[in-house]
Structure formats: structure tokens, C-alpha cells
Coordinates of C-alpha atoms and ligand atoms in Angstrom, one line a residue:
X1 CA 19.4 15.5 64.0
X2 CA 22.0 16.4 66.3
X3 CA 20.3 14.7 69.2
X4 CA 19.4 11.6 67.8
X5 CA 23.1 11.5 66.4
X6 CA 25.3 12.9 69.7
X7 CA 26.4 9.6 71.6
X8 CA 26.0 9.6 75.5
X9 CA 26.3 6.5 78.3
X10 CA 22.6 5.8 79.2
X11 CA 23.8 3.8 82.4
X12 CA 25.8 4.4 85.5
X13 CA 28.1 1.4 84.0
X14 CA 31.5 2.8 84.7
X15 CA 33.1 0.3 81.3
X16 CA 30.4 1.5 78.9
X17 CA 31.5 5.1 80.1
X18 CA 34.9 4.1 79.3
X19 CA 34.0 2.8 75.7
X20 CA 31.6 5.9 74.8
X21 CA 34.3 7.8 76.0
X22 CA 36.8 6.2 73.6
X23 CA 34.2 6.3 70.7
X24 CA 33.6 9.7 71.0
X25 CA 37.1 10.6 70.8
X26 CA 37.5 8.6 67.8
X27 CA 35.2 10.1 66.4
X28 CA 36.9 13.9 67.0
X29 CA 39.9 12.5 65.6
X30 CA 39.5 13.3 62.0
X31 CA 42.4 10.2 61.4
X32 CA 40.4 7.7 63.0
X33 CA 37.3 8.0 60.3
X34 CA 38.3 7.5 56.6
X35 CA 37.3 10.3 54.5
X36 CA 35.8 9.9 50.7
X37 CA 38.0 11.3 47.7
X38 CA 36.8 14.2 45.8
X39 CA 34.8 12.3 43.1
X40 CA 33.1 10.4 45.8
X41 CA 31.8 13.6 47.6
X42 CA 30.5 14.7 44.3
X43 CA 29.0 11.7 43.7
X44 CA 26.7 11.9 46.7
X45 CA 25.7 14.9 45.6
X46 CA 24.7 13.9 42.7
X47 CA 22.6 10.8 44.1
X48 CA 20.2 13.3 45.4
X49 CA 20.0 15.4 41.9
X50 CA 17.1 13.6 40.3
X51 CA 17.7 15.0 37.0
X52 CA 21.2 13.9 36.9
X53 CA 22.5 14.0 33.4
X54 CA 24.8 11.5 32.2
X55 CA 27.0 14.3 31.1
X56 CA 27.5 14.9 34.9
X57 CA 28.1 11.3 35.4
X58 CA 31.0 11.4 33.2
X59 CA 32.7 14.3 34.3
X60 CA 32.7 13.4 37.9
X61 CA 33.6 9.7 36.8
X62 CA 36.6 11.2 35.1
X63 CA 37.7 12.5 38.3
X64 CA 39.1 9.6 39.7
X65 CA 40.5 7.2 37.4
X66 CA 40.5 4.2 39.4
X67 CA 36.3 4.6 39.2
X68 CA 36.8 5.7 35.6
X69 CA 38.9 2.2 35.0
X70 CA 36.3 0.5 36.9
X71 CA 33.3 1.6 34.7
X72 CA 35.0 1.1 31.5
X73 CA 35.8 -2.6 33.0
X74 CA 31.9 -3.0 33.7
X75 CA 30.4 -1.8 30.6
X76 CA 33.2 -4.3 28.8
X77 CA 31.9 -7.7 30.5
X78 CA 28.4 -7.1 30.4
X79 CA 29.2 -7.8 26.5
X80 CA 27.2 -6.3 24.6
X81 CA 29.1 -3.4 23.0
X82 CA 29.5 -3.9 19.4
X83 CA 33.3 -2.7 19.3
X84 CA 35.4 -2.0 22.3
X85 CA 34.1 0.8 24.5
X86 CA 36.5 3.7 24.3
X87 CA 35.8 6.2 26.7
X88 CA 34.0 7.0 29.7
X89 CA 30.7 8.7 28.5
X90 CA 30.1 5.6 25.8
X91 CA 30.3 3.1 29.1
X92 CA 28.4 5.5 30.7
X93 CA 25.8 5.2 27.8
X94 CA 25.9 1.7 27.8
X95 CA 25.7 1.2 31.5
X96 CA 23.2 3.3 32.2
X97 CA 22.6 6.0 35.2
X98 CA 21.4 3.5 37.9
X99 CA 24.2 1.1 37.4
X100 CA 26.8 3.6 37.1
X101 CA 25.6 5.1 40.4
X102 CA 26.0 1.9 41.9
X103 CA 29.5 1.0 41.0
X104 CA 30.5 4.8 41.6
X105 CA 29.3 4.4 45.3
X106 CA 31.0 0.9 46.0
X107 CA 34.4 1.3 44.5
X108 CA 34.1 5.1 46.6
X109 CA 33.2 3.2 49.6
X110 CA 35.5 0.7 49.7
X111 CA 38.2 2.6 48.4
X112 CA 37.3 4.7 51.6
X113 CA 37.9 1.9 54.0
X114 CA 41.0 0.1 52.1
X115 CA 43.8 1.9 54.2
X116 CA 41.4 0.7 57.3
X117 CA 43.3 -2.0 59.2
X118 CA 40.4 -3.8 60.8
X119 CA 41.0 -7.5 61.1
X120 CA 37.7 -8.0 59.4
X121 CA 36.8 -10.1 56.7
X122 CA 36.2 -7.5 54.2
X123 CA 34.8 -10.1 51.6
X124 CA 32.0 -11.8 53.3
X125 CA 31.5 -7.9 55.0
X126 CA 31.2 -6.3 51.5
X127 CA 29.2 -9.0 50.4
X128 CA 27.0 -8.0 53.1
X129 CA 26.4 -4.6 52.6
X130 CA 26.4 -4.8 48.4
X131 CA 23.5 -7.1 48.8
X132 CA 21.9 -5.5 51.4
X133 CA 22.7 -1.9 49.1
X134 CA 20.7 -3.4 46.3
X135 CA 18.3 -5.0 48.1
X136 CA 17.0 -1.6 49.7
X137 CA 16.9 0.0 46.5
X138 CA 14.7 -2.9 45.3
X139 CA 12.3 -2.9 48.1
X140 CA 12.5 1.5 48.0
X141 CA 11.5 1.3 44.3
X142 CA 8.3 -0.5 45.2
X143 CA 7.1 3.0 46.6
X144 CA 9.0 5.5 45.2
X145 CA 11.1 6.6 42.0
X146 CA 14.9 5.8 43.8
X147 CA 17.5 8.4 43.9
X148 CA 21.0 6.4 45.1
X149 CA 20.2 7.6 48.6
X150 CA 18.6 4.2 48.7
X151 CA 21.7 2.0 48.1
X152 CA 24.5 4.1 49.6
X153 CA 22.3 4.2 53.1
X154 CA 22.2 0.1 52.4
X155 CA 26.3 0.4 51.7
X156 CA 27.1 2.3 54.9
X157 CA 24.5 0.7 57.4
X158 CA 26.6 -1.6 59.1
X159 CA 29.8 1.0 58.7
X160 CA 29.8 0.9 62.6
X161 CA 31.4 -2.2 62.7
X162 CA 34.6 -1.4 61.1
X163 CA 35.3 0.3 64.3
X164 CA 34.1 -1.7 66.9
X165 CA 36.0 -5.0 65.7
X166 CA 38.8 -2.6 65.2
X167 CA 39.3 -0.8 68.1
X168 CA 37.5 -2.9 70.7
X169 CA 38.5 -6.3 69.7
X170 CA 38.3 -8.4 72.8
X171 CA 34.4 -6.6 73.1
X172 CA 33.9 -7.4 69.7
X173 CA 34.9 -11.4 70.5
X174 CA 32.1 -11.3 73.4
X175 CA 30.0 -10.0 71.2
X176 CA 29.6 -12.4 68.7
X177 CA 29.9 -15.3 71.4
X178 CA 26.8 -13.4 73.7
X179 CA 24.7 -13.0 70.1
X180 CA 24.3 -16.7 69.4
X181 CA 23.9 -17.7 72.8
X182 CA 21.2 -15.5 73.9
X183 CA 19.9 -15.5 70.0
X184 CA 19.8 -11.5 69.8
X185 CA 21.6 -9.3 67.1
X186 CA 25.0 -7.9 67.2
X187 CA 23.0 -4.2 68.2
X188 CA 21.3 -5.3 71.1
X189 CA 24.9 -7.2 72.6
X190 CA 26.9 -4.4 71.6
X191 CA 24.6 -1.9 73.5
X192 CA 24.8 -4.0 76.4
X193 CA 28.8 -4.7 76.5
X194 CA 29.6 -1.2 75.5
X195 CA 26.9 0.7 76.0
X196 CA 26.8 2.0 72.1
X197 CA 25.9 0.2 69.0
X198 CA 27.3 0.0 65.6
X199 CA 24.1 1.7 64.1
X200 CA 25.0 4.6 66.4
X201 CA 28.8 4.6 65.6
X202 CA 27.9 4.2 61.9
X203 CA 25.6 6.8 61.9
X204 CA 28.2 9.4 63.5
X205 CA 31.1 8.3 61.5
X206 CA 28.4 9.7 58.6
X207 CA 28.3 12.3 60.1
X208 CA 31.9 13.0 60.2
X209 CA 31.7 12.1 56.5
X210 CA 29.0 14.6 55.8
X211 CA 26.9 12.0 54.3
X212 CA 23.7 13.0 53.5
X213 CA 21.8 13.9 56.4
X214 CA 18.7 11.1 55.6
X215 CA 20.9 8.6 55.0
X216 CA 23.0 9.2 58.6
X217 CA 19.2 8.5 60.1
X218 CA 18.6 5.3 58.2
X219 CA 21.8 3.9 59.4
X220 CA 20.9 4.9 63.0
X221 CA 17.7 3.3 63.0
X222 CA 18.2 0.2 60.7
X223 CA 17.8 -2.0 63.4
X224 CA 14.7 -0.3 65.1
X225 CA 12.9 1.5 62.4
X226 CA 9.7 1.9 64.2
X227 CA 12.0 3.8 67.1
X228 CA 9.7 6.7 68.7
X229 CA 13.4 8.2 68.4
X230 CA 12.5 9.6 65.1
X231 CA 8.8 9.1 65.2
X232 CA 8.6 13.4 64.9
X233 CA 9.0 12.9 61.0
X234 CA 8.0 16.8 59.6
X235 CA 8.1 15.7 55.8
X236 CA 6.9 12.1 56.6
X237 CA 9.8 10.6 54.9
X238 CA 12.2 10.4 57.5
X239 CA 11.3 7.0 58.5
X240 CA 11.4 5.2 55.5
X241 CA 15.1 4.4 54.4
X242 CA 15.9 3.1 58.1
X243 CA 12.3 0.8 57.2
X244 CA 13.9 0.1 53.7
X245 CA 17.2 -1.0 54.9
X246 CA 15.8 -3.1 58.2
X247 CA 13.8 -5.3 55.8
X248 CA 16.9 -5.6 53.3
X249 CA 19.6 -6.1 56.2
X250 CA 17.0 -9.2 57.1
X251 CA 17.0 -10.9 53.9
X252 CA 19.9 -10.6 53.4
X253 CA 21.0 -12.6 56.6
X254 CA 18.8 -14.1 55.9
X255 CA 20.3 -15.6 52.3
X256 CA 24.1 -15.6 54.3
X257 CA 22.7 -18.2 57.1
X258 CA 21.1 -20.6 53.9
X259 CA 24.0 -20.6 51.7
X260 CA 24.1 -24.1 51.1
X261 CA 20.6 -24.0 50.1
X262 CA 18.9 -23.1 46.9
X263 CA 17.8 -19.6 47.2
X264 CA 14.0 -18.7 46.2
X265 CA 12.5 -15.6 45.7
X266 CA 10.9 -14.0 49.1
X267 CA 8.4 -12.0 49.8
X268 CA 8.3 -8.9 51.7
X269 CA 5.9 -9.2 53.6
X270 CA 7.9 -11.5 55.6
X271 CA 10.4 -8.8 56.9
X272 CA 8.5 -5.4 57.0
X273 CA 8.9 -4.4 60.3
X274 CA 4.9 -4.3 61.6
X275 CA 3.0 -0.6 62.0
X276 CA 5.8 0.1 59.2
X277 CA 4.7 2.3 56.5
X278 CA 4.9 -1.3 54.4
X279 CA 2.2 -2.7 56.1
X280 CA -0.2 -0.4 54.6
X281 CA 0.3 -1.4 50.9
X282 CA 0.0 -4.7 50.5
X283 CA 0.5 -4.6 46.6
X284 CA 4.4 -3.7 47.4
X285 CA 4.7 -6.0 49.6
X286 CA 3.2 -9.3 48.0
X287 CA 5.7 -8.8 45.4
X288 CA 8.2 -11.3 45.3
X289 CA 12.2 -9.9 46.2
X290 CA 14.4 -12.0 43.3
X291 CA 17.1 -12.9 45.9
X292 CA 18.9 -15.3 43.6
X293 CA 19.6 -12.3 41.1
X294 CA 20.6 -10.1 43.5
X295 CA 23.3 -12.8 44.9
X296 CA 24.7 -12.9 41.3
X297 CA 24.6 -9.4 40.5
X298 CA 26.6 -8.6 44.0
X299 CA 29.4 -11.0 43.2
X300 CA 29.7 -9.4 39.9
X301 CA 29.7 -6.2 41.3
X302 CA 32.4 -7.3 43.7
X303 CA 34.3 -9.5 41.2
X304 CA 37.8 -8.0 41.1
X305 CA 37.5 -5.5 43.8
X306 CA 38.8 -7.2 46.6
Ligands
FE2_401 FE1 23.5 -3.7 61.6
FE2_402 FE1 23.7 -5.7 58.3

């Protein structure tokens, strides 16, 4: 894992050694990377306990009250409590697990990177990465029972960014520019500009975090999931959140580029990257991805927030 993680210059290019340079030292510099408070850190934990109780839930929940305030706030609007919900473990109940793991994770998250003075627009970014979160649990659930890996590795996987447009601004401007003209994706012009992408950077800055070590992979790879990088796969797993969060990450820039437009359910066979393991069971992936819902749900989710 270390490896695949560690980031070195690739090329003689004396300004992408400058810029790995600088990355790499940002990424010493405990400062530079935002750390997760307590109750987050036990929430990961619990993401990959698949017998979580919700008794757990609510103790962690009642850690941090700003998540605790959040939940209660959640279980109030979806409206269908009988009398006003009182305390944590009766929003907890009403909530349920799944949804409760999901709010957990993105007020943690972006409660993370609120002190973080990027000059990025952290709406239409969160929007991004809460759809693309739920999306990959979706499309994970259509093979396996879902733990929360799922939507915290869709959360993080373009976490990169945040430090690219922050410390490398005038790079980040070409970037942009060079991506619509030579119709490629941010990766692939970040790569060749700096000689490190934000899938690398994100996947460090994981690291750092001590996320989960499966989930610092699928944000590596989620823009080349069929990488030979991480072909050597000893439990056979390894490759599938990175697969998971590709296809998501598509749709969902896919659903940003046709705002305007009425958005219909997809299918996933569209956006499963080929040799994937996706391509082999066709039943998954002729079910139709409810994109509309998931728009809806991720404002709600966000409503308030930001
Ligand atoms: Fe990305
Ligand atoms: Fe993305």
C-alpha cells in the first residue's frame, strides 16, 4: 500500500519536481491536512463493524453535538414522528443505521475542511461528492451488502482538489482551461502540469487521515480503476470501490453537465469501466440508477449545511 500511495516525479520535468516537492511537504506538515474530530474517527470505525448496533450509533453521535444537533434536525423534517423527537437514540431509531451513517460522515467531513481556506466553491464541490457518495453506495449495493466504506470513499474521492486549487492556484487555472480544450479530465491535465494528480494527493491526505486503508485505494484509482497498479488484489476486493466510485463520479458529471435538462434514470451499464468486475453481471448492471432521487436526496442532505 505504501507504494502505490508514496508520491514520486515520474519525469525529468524540473516544475513537476518542484510541485511533488511542495506536495510532499504538505503533506508532512500535519497543519496543512485537516484532521477529523474524535466522533468522526470513531465513526469510521464503525463503518466497517457490520454488526453496528444503534446503541453504538448513539453513543458516538453524542460525542459531538453539532452531529448530535444535526441528526435530531434530520429525523424532525423527514416528518413522520408522532410527537417531537427528544433525544438522540429515538432519531437514531427513526432514521435508521444507513441514513445515520450518512449524515455522520458528511457533517464529519465537511466539518473537517471548514477551517480550509481554498477559494473553492464548496457548494457545487459538496454537491459533487454527496452525490457521487450516494451514488457509489447505490451501485456497491447491487453486489454486496454495503458497509459505509462505500459512501465515505465516494465523499473523499475528489479530496485532492482542495489542495491543488489551494495551494497551486495559477496550475489549478491552466488546468481547467487545458481540460476543455483538449477534452480530457482534470487527472490526466493535472498529471501533465504538475506531474501529480488529485487522486494521488487525495489518496495521501487519507492517509495522513488514517482513513481506512481500502478506501485510501479507491480514491487513488477512481479515475483508472482497471490500473495494473493494483491489479495484485490478494482478497479480490481491492479493486472494486475504486470501480464503484469511477462509475458514480461519471454519472454524476454526468447529471452536473445536464442540469437544465430533465434527469432520467441511467443505466449502469453505460459507465462500468470495461474488463471491470461489472461487466460480468449483467443483472446489476441493467438495473436502472434513480438519478433524479438521488439529486433530491443530496440537496436535502446538504440543506443547511453550508
Ligand atoms: Fe476525481
Ligand atoms: Fe469527482
Amino acid at each position: 500500500m505504501d507504494n502505490i500511495l508514496s508520491i514520486s516525479v515520474e519525469s525529468d520535468n524540473s516544475a513537476h519536481r518542484s510541485c511533488v516537492d511542495r506536495v510532499n511537504e504538505l503533506l508532512k506538515n500535519k497543519s496543512a491536512i485537516p484532521t477529523f474530530s474524535q466522533a468522526a474517527v470513531k465513526l469510521c470505525a464503525l463503518a466497517q463493524k457490520e454488526d453496528a448496533s444503534i446503541d453504538e450509533f448513539t453513543h458516538v453521535v453524542s460525542l459531538d453535538p453539532g452531529l448530535a444537533a444535526r441528526c435530531l434536525y434530520v429525523a424532525s423534517s423527514i416528518g413522520f414522528a408522532a410527537r417531537p423527537i427528544e433525544n438522540i437514540q429515538q432519531a437514531l431509531m427513526l432514521v435508521g443505521v444507513r441514513q445515520i451513517r450518512r449524515i455522520a460522515f458528511t457533517v464529519a467531513v465537511i466539518g473537517a475542511f471548514s477551517g480550509f481556506s481554498a477559494r473553492i466553491d464548496w457548494k457545487k464541490f459538496w454537491f459533487h461528492n454527496v452525490l457521487v457518495a450516494r451514488l457509489t453506495e447505490d451501485i456497491a449495493k447491487r453486489y454486496r451488502e454495503v458497509t459505509g466504506m462505500e459512501y465515505l470513499a465516494g465523499l473523499l474521492h475528489d479530496i485532492g482538489k482542495v489542495i491543488v486549487e489551494h495551494y497551486f492556484p495559477k496550475e489549478f487555472e491552466h488546468v481547467i482551461v487545458g481540460a476543455i480544450e483538449k477534452q480530457c479530465n482534470h487527472a490526466q491535465m493535472e498529471k501533465s502540469i504538475l506531474g501529480v494528480d488529485h487522486a494521488q494527493i487525495g489518496a495521501a491526505m487519507c492517509q495522513s487521515m488514517q482513513i481506512h486503508p481500502h478506501i485510501q485505494r479507491a480514491v487513488r484509482f477512481h479515475h483508472e480503476p482497471m490500473s495494473p497498479a493494483h491489479a495484485s488484489d490478494p482478497d479480490g476486493d481491492l479493486g472494486f470501490l475504486a470501480t464503484c466510485v469511477c462509475a458514480a463520479d461519471q454519472v454524476a458529471n454526468k447529471v452536473i453537465m445536464r442540469r437544465k435538462e430533465p434527469i432520467q434514470p441511467v443505466s449502469l451499464a453505460e459507465f462500468a469501466p470495461k474488463g471491470s468486475f461489472m461487466h460480468q453481471q449483467q443483472n446489476a448492471l441493467s438495473l436502472p440508477l434513480d438519478v433524479q432521487k438521488e439529486v433530491a436526496k443530496t440537496e436535502g442532505d446538504l440543506a443547511g449545511l453550508l
